[in-house]
């Protein structure tokens, strides 16, 4: 205790009580503010998990300090002690909770920004407009511990801008070389955007200058050396005014001159942080994602990565555009691909502007006989009908792409019908009926569930390490221990070989769909390519878009037109075949021949059961620390594999389009060089002939081989990580050599506290269930909220 007092310092004198009470009150208020977004029942559960985590971190820190002090003066530290110290440090430094990214993915005017504004309770915080594009880049909105409203505007680096500048000038100057007059009205989106960006950044006339001239030109706006612009404000409205010019799509005035914010073309993405919110909990990031990507390589890559890191995607669609629109279908398809290649586990369709309804027209088309007496009844009936119809359509679409037992297929909430207008100015609907509170409830539930899983895993892992640490000074080693560990090593090696065979069998399920997909691609690529190279207006203006496609190796992303990706289009027949199997390989759930993660889970349980069996049979009842340590470390080692697998998943999934793009790069480059008369037809011809040539030389078969190679690399990576980590663990647990053994500081008090925290896990979970039951009962007994009436 004396050492402890030296470490913490002497306690306060009685006369200084007030000095110490005030900081404690501030800390308590700060802690309470973190839970403001939760209603009382959820708040209590979150607080309990936070306390468990906080106390566990404190125990780990105390243990770490004691271990460091016990070996500080030693000439050499045993490998086992190093291992333990490093594991403790890794747990101490482990982030409390990785953010939950919720992507709002929608096309122009769908209402993404309006929805975010309603969720965060700030009516005009992000720019909104029903007629044109407003949010021009990816915007992330979250709440945090800051005192002010804050925004960070991230800009392209100098090298990234030079790359875009080169492509923009190539596009414009080759258009001038077409050998025929290009009328202003015939300019397509690619050229208009290029002219717009250059004029915005360098001033009028910049579109006529060469790349080299523009490199020497001085930008109109001031560019910070950090490439980050930070804005702060005391109030939301103040920050909104400051932020608006940076994230609103810039327009021209009547004279054709660019408006303010000349730095706008450099903006890559924006991060907005709100002070701790009563509505959105800390740890959730709402991401406003434009629907089509970007002409700039870095922005377009970030667009894809942002979609892929979202664990939840809400596809946002205006109620008037939900049926039959290509843009809506493209967004759904991109979201489903995010489930295949990224971290997305939940997709929902959020239908916006559901207050819009022309009553006479609705009544005329309505087939149900019962009477509708008001606009409100019609809106509610129509919204329920949309939920039923769109849920069925979305579920059928998901079934074609995902495994039949995917979690998202079992959810009851695939479609939300929301109205931001009614939320702010209720005339027809109650606040609950606008479904904004329902989306907030979904967000809170996701965060609370993730917190529960994280804390449970964290406390369990910490308990295993403390159990081992406490055992260092009281171990009894048996004479035949080396034989026991040797037998365990042989058992582990055999099971690793079985795991490798199971992984091979799992990955073998993709071979037949791949082959069928390749056959389909070979027979359909000409039709698909022809459809991609045809426009309803003929070649009028399209030669400029096609030039942009070729400059970007088959991909063109515009702020106003549908995304063009020739590589993805001609490989789609392969993806149509492999998608359900690919999703099955990487899903969680019951072990089957085609699922990867359950095989690893079975491997883990097999090893743990063997260790318990050996522990009882061979005398580990006198050395129980070793059994607990080995079982716990296996969980930690194999648990880390899941993140590794999901990081590799995206590369495997995209290997088909990446392979095709690399093979077609020479023909894209050749087509991009074409100028003069009939340039558009000549570019198309070069692309067609180039694709024909590559297909004849086995382009699709090479893509198949590259995907299979990526699967093999994943298998090798899993095998190496398992072998390396478990071999090291078994060596350290052996009493041969320096092993784990050294007399260390006494950590019995820390172990006892950790044991108590571990027991508390079940109690906290039971309390949460009890409170939830009481809340549901009270909600059933309480009267419904009154319906708003329009006078």
mmCIF file of C-alpha atoms in Angstrom, residues 261-617:
data_model
loop_
_atom_site.group_PDB
_atom_site.id
_atom_site.type_symbol
_atom_site.label_atom_id
_atom_site.label_comp_id
_atom_site.label_asym_id
_atom_site.label_seq_id
_atom_site.Cartn_x
_atom_site.Cartn_y
_atom_site.Cartn_z
ATOM 1 C CA UNK A 261 -15.062 29.356 -53.148
ATOM 2 C CA UNK A 262 -12.496 28.975 -55.891
ATOM 3 C CA UNK A 263 -10.899 26.152 -53.928
ATOM 4 C CA UNK A 264 -14.001 23.991 -54.397
ATOM 5 C CA UNK A 265 -12.554 21.667 -57.132
ATOM 6 C CA UNK A 266 -9.865 20.503 -54.664
ATOM 7 C CA UNK A 267 -12.291 19.287 -51.999
ATOM 8 C CA UNK A 268 -11.994 15.532 -51.383
ATOM 9 C CA UNK A 269 -14.316 14.998 -48.418
ATOM 10 C CA UNK A 270 -15.681 16.793 -45.353
ATOM 11 C CA UNK A 271 -15.893 15.664 -41.709
ATOM 12 C CA UNK A 272 -18.402 17.448 -39.463
ATOM 13 C CA UNK A 273 -18.363 16.940 -35.686
ATOM 14 C CA UNK A 274 -21.240 18.089 -33.506
ATOM 15 C CA UNK A 275 -21.036 18.622 -29.744
ATOM 16 C CA UNK A 276 -22.449 15.693 -27.800
ATOM 17 C CA UNK A 277 -25.946 15.227 -29.108
ATOM 18 C CA UNK A 278 -29.181 14.248 -27.386
ATOM 19 C CA UNK A 279 -30.171 12.407 -30.563
ATOM 20 C CA UNK A 280 -27.092 10.840 -32.167
ATOM 21 C CA UNK A 281 -24.745 8.941 -29.844
ATOM 22 C CA UNK A 282 -20.994 9.282 -30.003
ATOM 23 C CA UNK A 283 -19.561 6.425 -32.057
ATOM 24 C CA UNK A 284 -21.996 6.693 -34.977
ATOM 25 C CA UNK A 285 -21.011 8.355 -38.277
ATOM 26 C CA UNK A 286 -23.702 9.312 -40.794
ATOM 27 C CA UNK A 287 -22.194 9.491 -44.281
ATOM 28 C CA UNK A 288 -23.822 11.420 -47.122
ATOM 29 C CA UNK A 289 -22.561 9.528 -50.202
ATOM 30 C CA UNK A 290 -23.120 10.900 -53.719
ATOM 31 C CA UNK A 291 -24.613 8.277 -56.008
ATOM 32 C CA UNK A 292 -22.070 8.043 -58.829
ATOM 33 C CA UNK A 293 -18.463 8.528 -57.710
ATOM 34 C CA UNK A 294 -16.053 11.077 -59.185
ATOM 35 C CA UNK A 295 -13.845 11.769 -62.237
ATOM 36 C CA UNK A 296 -10.806 12.156 -59.968
ATOM 37 C CA UNK A 297 -9.109 8.818 -59.201
ATOM 38 C CA UNK A 298 -8.574 9.520 -55.496
ATOM 39 C CA UNK A 299 -12.098 10.806 -54.930
ATOM 40 C CA UNK A 300 -13.556 7.877 -56.850
ATOM 41 C CA UNK A 301 -11.466 5.367 -54.882
ATOM 42 C CA UNK A 302 -12.553 7.057 -51.663
ATOM 43 C CA UNK A 303 -16.176 6.839 -52.833
ATOM 44 C CA UNK A 304 -15.849 3.053 -53.154
ATOM 45 C CA UNK A 305 -13.916 2.641 -49.898
ATOM 46 C CA UNK A 306 -16.471 4.750 -48.030
ATOM 47 C CA UNK A 307 -19.296 2.535 -49.280
ATOM 48 C CA UNK A 308 -17.313 -0.578 -48.340
ATOM 49 C CA UNK A 309 -16.544 0.527 -44.771
ATOM 50 C CA UNK A 310 -20.218 1.177 -43.989
ATOM 51 C CA UNK A 311 -21.699 -1.604 -41.863
ATOM 52 C CA UNK A 312 -25.156 -0.243 -42.723
ATOM 53 C CA UNK A 313 -26.331 1.220 -46.034
ATOM 54 C CA UNK A 314 -29.584 3.102 -46.424
ATOM 55 C CA UNK A 315 -30.517 3.455 -50.083
ATOM 56 C CA UNK A 316 -32.331 6.786 -50.239
ATOM 57 C CA UNK A 317 -35.025 7.190 -52.902
ATOM 58 C CA UNK A 318 -37.655 9.881 -53.483
ATOM 59 C CA UNK A 319 -41.149 8.351 -53.460
ATOM 60 C CA UNK A 320 -41.782 9.754 -56.944
ATOM 61 C CA UNK A 321 -38.674 8.053 -58.374
ATOM 62 C CA UNK A 322 -38.804 4.705 -56.633
ATOM 63 C CA UNK A 323 -40.425 2.770 -59.482
ATOM 64 C CA UNK A 324 -38.699 2.012 -62.749
ATOM 65 C CA UNK A 325 -35.703 4.328 -62.444
ATOM 66 C CA UNK A 326 -32.313 3.096 -63.616
ATOM 67 C CA UNK A 327 -30.536 5.259 -61.032
ATOM 68 C CA UNK A 328 -32.478 3.568 -58.221
ATOM 69 C CA UNK A 329 -31.567 0.095 -59.540
ATOM 70 C CA UNK A 330 -27.898 1.084 -59.907
ATOM 71 C CA UNK A 331 -27.809 2.261 -56.294
ATOM 72 C CA UNK A 332 -29.356 -0.980 -55.045
ATOM 73 C CA UNK A 333 -26.881 -3.039 -57.068
ATOM 74 C CA UNK A 334 -23.923 -1.053 -55.740
ATOM 75 C CA UNK A 335 -25.204 -1.487 -52.180
ATOM 76 C CA UNK A 336 -25.543 -5.252 -52.606
ATOM 77 C CA UNK A 337 -21.986 -5.373 -53.961
ATOM 78 C CA UNK A 338 -20.905 -3.637 -50.750
ATOM 79 C CA UNK A 339 -22.298 -6.647 -48.863
ATOM 80 C CA UNK A 340 -20.108 -8.896 -50.993
ATOM 81 C CA UNK A 341 -16.840 -6.975 -50.958
ATOM 82 C CA UNK A 342 -17.076 -4.790 -47.841
ATOM 83 C CA UNK A 343 -18.229 -4.728 -44.212
ATOM 84 C CA UNK A 344 -21.921 -4.050 -44.901
ATOM 85 C CA UNK A 345 -24.244 -6.335 -42.948
ATOM 86 C CA UNK A 346 -27.516 -4.471 -43.254
ATOM 87 C CA UNK A 347 -29.274 -2.806 -46.187
ATOM 88 C CA UNK A 348 -32.527 -0.891 -46.035
ATOM 89 C CA UNK A 349 -34.495 1.191 -48.496
ATOM 90 C CA UNK A 350 -35.461 4.598 -47.096
ATOM 91 C CA UNK A 351 -38.262 6.170 -49.135
ATOM 92 C CA UNK A 352 -38.288 9.950 -48.653
ATOM 93 C CA UNK A 353 -40.861 12.727 -49.171
ATOM 94 C CA UNK A 354 -43.698 10.338 -48.364
ATOM 95 C CA UNK A 355 -46.013 13.219 -47.474
ATOM 96 C CA UNK A 356 -46.367 13.868 -51.212
ATOM 97 C CA UNK A 357 -49.648 12.492 -52.516
ATOM 98 C CA UNK A 358 -52.240 13.802 -54.993
ATOM 99 C CA UNK A 359 -55.436 12.563 -53.365
ATOM 100 C CA UNK A 360 -57.829 12.579 -56.386
ATOM 101 C CA UNK A 361 -55.289 10.671 -58.493
ATOM 102 C CA UNK A 362 -54.593 8.194 -55.687
ATOM 103 C CA UNK A 363 -58.307 7.531 -55.127
ATOM 104 C CA UNK A 364 -58.875 6.969 -58.853
ATOM 105 C CA UNK A 365 -56.069 4.394 -59.068
ATOM 106 C CA UNK A 366 -56.882 2.770 -55.732
ATOM 107 C CA UNK A 367 -58.464 -0.694 -56.042
ATOM 108 C CA UNK A 368 -59.553 -1.236 -52.419
ATOM 109 C CA UNK A 369 -63.247 -0.599 -51.744
ATOM 110 C CA UNK A 370 -63.216 0.745 -48.185
ATOM 111 C CA UNK A 371 -63.578 4.518 -47.977
ATOM 112 C CA UNK A 372 -60.702 6.944 -47.481
ATOM 113 C CA UNK A 373 -61.874 10.078 -45.704
ATOM 114 C CA UNK A 374 -58.700 12.181 -45.539
ATOM 115 C CA UNK A 375 -55.282 12.922 -47.008
ATOM 116 C CA UNK A 376 -53.695 11.518 -43.862
ATOM 117 C CA UNK A 377 -55.417 8.129 -44.225
ATOM 118 C CA UNK A 378 -54.386 7.968 -47.870
ATOM 119 C CA UNK A 379 -50.734 8.744 -47.050
ATOM 120 C CA UNK A 380 -50.586 6.103 -44.317
ATOM 121 C CA UNK A 381 -52.281 3.483 -46.506
ATOM 122 C CA UNK A 382 -49.989 4.270 -49.456
ATOM 123 C CA UNK A 383 -46.901 4.105 -47.191
ATOM 124 C CA UNK A 384 -47.914 0.688 -45.839
ATOM 125 C CA UNK A 385 -48.467 -0.550 -49.383
ATOM 126 C CA UNK A 386 -45.040 0.703 -50.473
ATOM 127 C CA UNK A 387 -43.425 -1.106 -47.549
ATOM 128 C CA UNK A 388 -45.053 -4.390 -48.526
ATOM 129 C CA UNK A 389 -44.268 -4.055 -52.224
ATOM 130 C CA UNK A 390 -40.722 -2.748 -51.971
ATOM 131 C CA UNK A 391 -39.808 -5.163 -49.143
ATOM 132 C CA UNK A 392 -40.839 -8.076 -51.354
ATOM 133 C CA UNK A 393 -38.943 -6.734 -54.380
ATOM 134 C CA UNK A 394 -35.810 -5.929 -52.353
ATOM 135 C CA UNK A 395 -35.867 -9.310 -50.616
ATOM 136 C CA UNK A 396 -36.134 -11.114 -53.955
ATOM 137 C CA UNK A 397 -33.229 -9.087 -55.311
ATOM 138 C CA UNK A 398 -31.117 -9.859 -52.240
ATOM 139 C CA UNK A 399 -31.960 -13.568 -52.477
ATOM 140 C CA UNK A 400 -30.506 -13.697 -55.986
ATOM 141 C CA UNK A 401 -27.210 -12.233 -54.772
ATOM 142 C CA UNK A 402 -26.788 -13.354 -51.155
ATOM 143 C CA UNK A 403 -26.900 -16.706 -49.320
ATOM 144 C CA UNK A 404 -30.433 -17.774 -48.383
ATOM 145 C CA UNK A 405 -29.700 -17.592 -44.648
ATOM 146 C CA UNK A 406 -28.152 -14.107 -44.705
ATOM 147 C CA UNK A 407 -29.181 -12.045 -41.688
ATOM 148 C CA UNK A 408 -30.439 -9.151 -43.812
ATOM 149 C CA UNK A 409 -33.016 -11.459 -45.453
ATOM 150 C CA UNK A 410 -34.567 -12.209 -42.055
ATOM 151 C CA UNK A 411 -35.007 -8.621 -40.926
ATOM 152 C CA UNK A 412 -38.526 -7.198 -40.773
ATOM 153 C CA UNK A 413 -37.347 -3.627 -41.425
ATOM 154 C CA UNK A 414 -36.159 -3.583 -45.032
ATOM 155 C CA UNK A 415 -38.108 -0.437 -45.953
ATOM 156 C CA UNK A 416 -38.706 2.839 -44.100
ATOM 157 C CA UNK A 417 -41.120 5.545 -45.296
ATOM 158 C CA UNK A 418 -39.986 8.926 -43.991
ATOM 159 C CA UNK A 419 -40.986 12.553 -44.334
ATOM 160 C CA UNK A 420 -38.593 15.274 -43.203
ATOM 161 C CA UNK A 421 -41.164 17.909 -44.216
ATOM 162 C CA UNK A 422 -43.801 16.457 -41.869
ATOM 163 C CA UNK A 423 -41.204 16.031 -39.144
ATOM 164 C CA UNK A 424 -40.505 19.767 -39.109
ATOM 165 C CA UNK A 425 -43.999 21.016 -39.973
ATOM 166 C CA UNK A 426 -46.552 18.362 -38.943
ATOM 167 C CA UNK A 427 -49.823 18.636 -40.772
ATOM 168 C CA UNK A 428 -50.721 15.028 -41.602
ATOM 169 C CA UNK A 429 -48.447 12.736 -39.619
ATOM 170 C CA UNK A 430 -47.343 12.335 -36.016
ATOM 171 C CA UNK A 431 -43.632 12.479 -35.253
ATOM 172 C CA UNK A 432 -43.543 8.674 -34.947
ATOM 173 C CA UNK A 433 -45.274 8.248 -38.303
ATOM 174 C CA UNK A 434 -42.557 10.260 -40.050
ATOM 175 C CA UNK A 435 -40.268 7.356 -38.965
ATOM 176 C CA UNK A 436 -37.372 9.702 -38.107
ATOM 177 C CA UNK A 437 -37.506 8.511 -34.442
ATOM 178 C CA UNK A 438 -37.553 4.921 -35.724
ATOM 179 C CA UNK A 439 -34.297 5.453 -37.625
ATOM 180 C CA UNK A 440 -32.746 7.013 -34.513
ATOM 181 C CA UNK A 441 -33.849 3.994 -32.503
ATOM 182 C CA UNK A 442 -32.232 1.697 -35.051
ATOM 183 C CA UNK A 443 -28.963 3.648 -34.759
ATOM 184 C CA UNK A 444 -28.968 3.431 -30.954
ATOM 185 C CA UNK A 445 -29.705 -0.300 -30.996
ATOM 186 C CA UNK A 446 -26.841 -0.985 -33.410
ATOM 187 C CA UNK A 447 -24.417 0.938 -31.201
ATOM 188 C CA UNK A 448 -25.597 -0.669 -27.963
ATOM 189 C CA UNK A 449 -25.381 -4.188 -29.455
ATOM 190 C CA UNK A 450 -21.870 -3.485 -30.730
ATOM 191 C CA UNK A 451 -20.824 -2.081 -27.351
ATOM 192 C CA UNK A 452 -22.150 -5.164 -25.590
ATOM 193 C CA UNK A 453 -20.201 -7.518 -27.891
ATOM 194 C CA UNK A 454 -17.035 -5.451 -27.618
ATOM 195 C CA UNK A 455 -17.083 -5.196 -23.796
ATOM 196 C CA UNK A 456 -17.909 -8.889 -23.363
ATOM 197 C CA UNK A 457 -14.968 -9.879 -25.543
ATOM 198 C CA UNK A 458 -12.684 -7.295 -23.908
ATOM 199 C CA UNK A 459 -13.449 -8.312 -20.316
ATOM 200 C CA UNK A 460 -13.128 -12.026 -21.146
ATOM 201 C CA UNK A 461 -9.756 -11.525 -22.819
ATOM 202 C CA UNK A 462 -8.503 -9.354 -19.951
ATOM 203 C CA UNK A 463 -9.616 -11.953 -17.405
ATOM 204 C CA UNK A 464 -7.575 -14.648 -19.202
ATOM 205 C CA UNK A 465 -4.433 -12.506 -19.089
ATOM 206 C CA UNK A 466 -4.880 -11.654 -15.408
ATOM 207 C CA UNK A 467 -5.431 -15.323 -14.609
ATOM 208 C CA UNK A 468 -2.125 -16.165 -16.268
ATOM 209 C CA UNK A 469 -0.254 -13.263 -14.634
ATOM 210 C CA UNK A 470 -1.468 -14.172 -11.159
ATOM 211 C CA UNK A 471 -0.356 -17.768 -11.736
ATOM 212 C CA UNK A 472 3.282 -16.882 -12.448
ATOM 213 C CA UNK A 473 4.306 -16.866 -8.795
ATOM 214 C CA UNK A 474 2.453 -20.003 -7.725
ATOM 215 C CA UNK A 475 3.040 -22.537 -10.500
ATOM 216 C CA UNK A 476 3.749 -26.193 -9.958
ATOM 217 C CA UNK A 477 5.528 -27.893 -12.868
ATOM 218 C CA UNK A 478 5.033 -31.568 -13.486
ATOM 219 C CA UNK A 479 7.894 -33.864 -14.648
ATOM 220 C CA UNK A 480 5.971 -35.070 -17.713
ATOM 221 C CA UNK A 481 4.835 -31.588 -18.747
ATOM 222 C CA UNK A 482 7.087 -31.481 -21.785
ATOM 223 C CA UNK A 483 5.501 -34.703 -23.062
ATOM 224 C CA UNK A 484 2.053 -33.195 -22.576
ATOM 225 C CA UNK A 485 2.986 -30.078 -24.566
ATOM 226 C CA UNK A 486 4.638 -32.169 -27.305
ATOM 227 C CA UNK A 487 1.456 -34.203 -27.666
ATOM 228 C CA UNK A 488 -0.565 -30.999 -27.851
ATOM 229 C CA UNK A 489 1.754 -29.632 -30.560
ATOM 230 C CA UNK A 490 1.246 -32.746 -32.669
ATOM 231 C CA UNK A 491 -2.509 -32.510 -32.184
ATOM 232 C CA UNK A 492 -2.481 -28.822 -33.225
ATOM 233 C CA UNK A 493 -0.417 -29.589 -36.343
ATOM 234 C CA UNK A 494 -2.903 -32.292 -37.371
ATOM 235 C CA UNK A 495 -5.850 -29.954 -36.853
ATOM 236 C CA UNK A 496 -4.169 -27.177 -38.862
ATOM 237 C CA UNK A 497 -3.796 -29.623 -41.757
ATOM 238 C CA UNK A 498 -7.497 -30.485 -41.470
ATOM 239 C CA UNK A 499 -8.331 -26.764 -41.409
ATOM 240 C CA UNK A 500 -6.327 -26.232 -44.603
ATOM 241 C CA UNK A 501 -8.261 -29.053 -46.297
ATOM 242 C CA UNK A 502 -11.567 -27.564 -45.111
ATOM 243 C CA UNK A 503 -10.565 -24.166 -46.544
ATOM 244 C CA UNK A 504 -9.638 -25.814 -49.865
ATOM 245 C CA UNK A 505 -13.032 -27.533 -49.969
ATOM 246 C CA UNK A 506 -14.745 -24.263 -49.057
ATOM 247 C CA UNK A 507 -13.017 -22.305 -51.830
ATOM 248 C CA UNK A 508 -13.603 -25.145 -54.333
ATOM 249 C CA UNK A 509 -17.310 -24.232 -54.324
ATOM 250 C CA UNK A 510 -16.519 -21.089 -56.331
ATOM 251 C CA UNK A 511 -14.873 -22.980 -59.229
ATOM 252 C CA UNK A 512 -17.982 -24.181 -61.071
ATOM 253 C CA UNK A 513 -19.879 -20.848 -60.839
ATOM 254 C CA UNK A 514 -16.688 -19.106 -62.039
ATOM 255 C CA UNK A 515 -16.455 -21.392 -65.059
ATOM 256 C CA UNK A 516 -20.138 -20.932 -65.891
ATOM 257 C CA UNK A 517 -19.790 -17.172 -65.480
ATOM 258 C CA UNK A 518 -16.793 -17.095 -67.834
ATOM 259 C CA UNK A 519 -18.769 -19.028 -70.482
ATOM 260 C CA UNK A 520 -21.663 -16.588 -70.102
ATOM 261 C CA UNK A 521 -19.331 -13.598 -70.339
ATOM 262 C CA UNK A 522 -17.754 -14.913 -73.553
ATOM 263 C CA UNK A 523 -21.157 -15.259 -75.222
ATOM 264 C CA UNK A 524 -22.650 -11.956 -74.035
ATOM 265 C CA UNK A 525 -19.798 -9.424 -73.869
ATOM 266 C CA UNK A 526 -20.426 -8.006 -77.371
ATOM 267 C CA UNK A 527 -24.093 -7.329 -76.625
ATOM 268 C CA UNK A 528 -23.244 -5.728 -73.256
ATOM 269 C CA UNK A 529 -20.419 -3.641 -74.723
ATOM 270 C CA UNK A 530 -22.633 -2.524 -77.601
ATOM 271 C CA UNK A 531 -25.305 -1.349 -75.155
ATOM 272 C CA UNK A 532 -22.690 0.621 -73.182
ATOM 273 C CA UNK A 533 -21.411 2.347 -76.341
ATOM 274 C CA UNK A 534 -24.832 3.471 -77.595
ATOM 275 C CA UNK A 535 -26.635 6.651 -76.558
ATOM 276 C CA UNK A 536 -30.158 7.740 -77.430
ATOM 277 C CA UNK A 537 -28.872 10.961 -79.058
ATOM 278 C CA UNK A 538 -26.377 9.013 -81.179
ATOM 279 C CA UNK A 539 -22.828 10.364 -81.046
ATOM 280 C CA UNK A 540 -23.940 13.935 -80.323
ATOM 281 C CA UNK A 541 -21.785 14.955 -77.392
ATOM 282 C CA UNK A 542 -21.060 11.316 -76.475
ATOM 283 C CA UNK A 543 -17.573 11.371 -78.028
ATOM 284 C CA UNK A 544 -16.464 13.600 -75.156
ATOM 285 C CA UNK A 545 -17.860 11.246 -72.501
ATOM 286 C CA UNK A 546 -16.262 8.294 -74.303
ATOM 287 C CA UNK A 547 -12.961 10.165 -74.319
ATOM 288 C CA UNK A 548 -13.277 10.567 -70.540
ATOM 289 C CA UNK A 549 -14.077 6.848 -70.191
ATOM 290 C CA UNK A 550 -10.906 5.925 -72.077
ATOM 291 C CA UNK A 551 -8.750 8.384 -70.155
ATOM 292 C CA UNK A 552 -9.872 6.663 -66.934
ATOM 293 C CA UNK A 553 -9.337 3.080 -68.188
ATOM 294 C CA UNK A 554 -12.964 2.257 -68.813
ATOM 295 C CA UNK A 555 -14.619 4.174 -65.963
ATOM 296 C CA UNK A 556 -16.363 7.535 -65.918
ATOM 297 C CA UNK A 557 -18.143 9.006 -62.912
ATOM 298 C CA UNK A 558 -20.172 12.175 -63.335
ATOM 299 C CA UNK A 559 -22.066 14.275 -60.821
ATOM 300 C CA UNK A 560 -25.187 14.267 -63.002
ATOM 301 C CA UNK A 561 -25.091 11.168 -65.253
ATOM 302 C CA UNK A 562 -25.188 7.462 -64.465
ATOM 303 C CA UNK A 563 -21.806 5.906 -63.674
ATOM 304 C CA UNK A 564 -20.113 4.175 -66.644
ATOM 305 C CA UNK A 565 -17.822 1.196 -65.973
ATOM 306 C CA UNK A 566 -17.105 -0.917 -69.050
ATOM 307 C CA UNK A 567 -14.923 -3.373 -67.111
ATOM 308 C CA UNK A 568 -17.642 -4.052 -64.569
ATOM 309 C CA UNK A 569 -20.322 -4.308 -67.243
ATOM 310 C CA UNK A 570 -18.613 -7.052 -69.286
ATOM 311 C CA UNK A 571 -17.700 -9.044 -66.155
ATOM 312 C CA UNK A 572 -21.250 -8.817 -64.739
ATOM 313 C CA UNK A 573 -22.259 -12.250 -66.144
ATOM 314 C CA UNK A 574 -19.486 -13.780 -64.023
ATOM 315 C CA UNK A 575 -20.638 -11.929 -60.899
ATOM 316 C CA UNK A 576 -24.236 -13.018 -61.561
ATOM 317 C CA UNK A 577 -23.053 -16.620 -61.246
ATOM 318 C CA UNK A 578 -20.647 -16.313 -58.302
ATOM 319 C CA UNK A 579 -22.430 -13.785 -56.048
ATOM 320 C CA UNK A 580 -24.531 -16.206 -53.945
ATOM 321 C CA UNK A 581 -21.584 -18.605 -53.496
ATOM 322 C CA UNK A 582 -19.114 -15.795 -52.775
ATOM 323 C CA UNK A 583 -21.444 -14.359 -50.135
ATOM 324 C CA UNK A 584 -21.841 -17.831 -48.641
ATOM 325 C CA UNK A 585 -18.095 -18.308 -48.280
ATOM 326 C CA UNK A 586 -17.658 -15.178 -46.173
ATOM 327 C CA UNK A 587 -20.842 -15.239 -44.111
ATOM 328 C CA UNK A 588 -21.102 -16.257 -40.483
ATOM 329 C CA UNK A 589 -23.480 -18.943 -39.271
ATOM 330 C CA UNK A 590 -23.748 -22.703 -39.135
ATOM 331 C CA UNK A 591 -20.790 -24.596 -40.636
ATOM 332 C CA UNK A 592 -21.392 -25.941 -44.132
ATOM 333 C CA UNK A 593 -19.015 -27.088 -46.821
ATOM 334 C CA UNK A 594 -18.872 -23.615 -48.366
ATOM 335 C CA UNK A 595 -18.530 -21.350 -45.310
ATOM 336 C CA UNK A 596 -15.103 -20.170 -44.165
ATOM 337 C CA UNK A 597 -15.590 -18.519 -40.764
ATOM 338 C CA UNK A 598 -17.525 -21.418 -39.181
ATOM 339 C CA UNK A 599 -14.660 -23.778 -40.154
ATOM 340 C CA UNK A 600 -12.282 -21.545 -38.191
ATOM 341 C CA UNK A 601 -14.754 -21.509 -35.297
ATOM 342 C CA UNK A 602 -14.908 -25.328 -35.324
ATOM 343 C CA UNK A 603 -11.087 -25.446 -35.371
ATOM 344 C CA UNK A 604 -11.010 -23.141 -32.336
ATOM 345 C CA UNK A 605 -13.497 -25.204 -30.319
ATOM 346 C CA UNK A 606 -11.694 -28.443 -31.218
ATOM 347 C CA UNK A 607 -8.419 -27.106 -29.827
ATOM 348 C CA UNK A 608 -10.072 -25.733 -26.702
ATOM 349 C CA UNK A 609 -11.868 -29.000 -25.982
ATOM 350 C CA UNK A 610 -8.610 -30.923 -26.428
ATOM 351 C CA UNK A 611 -6.839 -28.658 -23.968
ATOM 352 C CA UNK A 612 -9.558 -29.115 -21.371
ATOM 353 C CA UNK A 613 -9.438 -32.871 -21.878
ATOM 354 C CA UNK A 614 -5.637 -32.947 -21.547
ATOM 355 C CA UNK A 615 -5.793 -30.657 -18.565
ATOM 356 C CA UNK A 616 -8.038 -33.055 -16.635
ATOM 357 C CA UNK A 617 -6.334 -36.260 -17.789
#
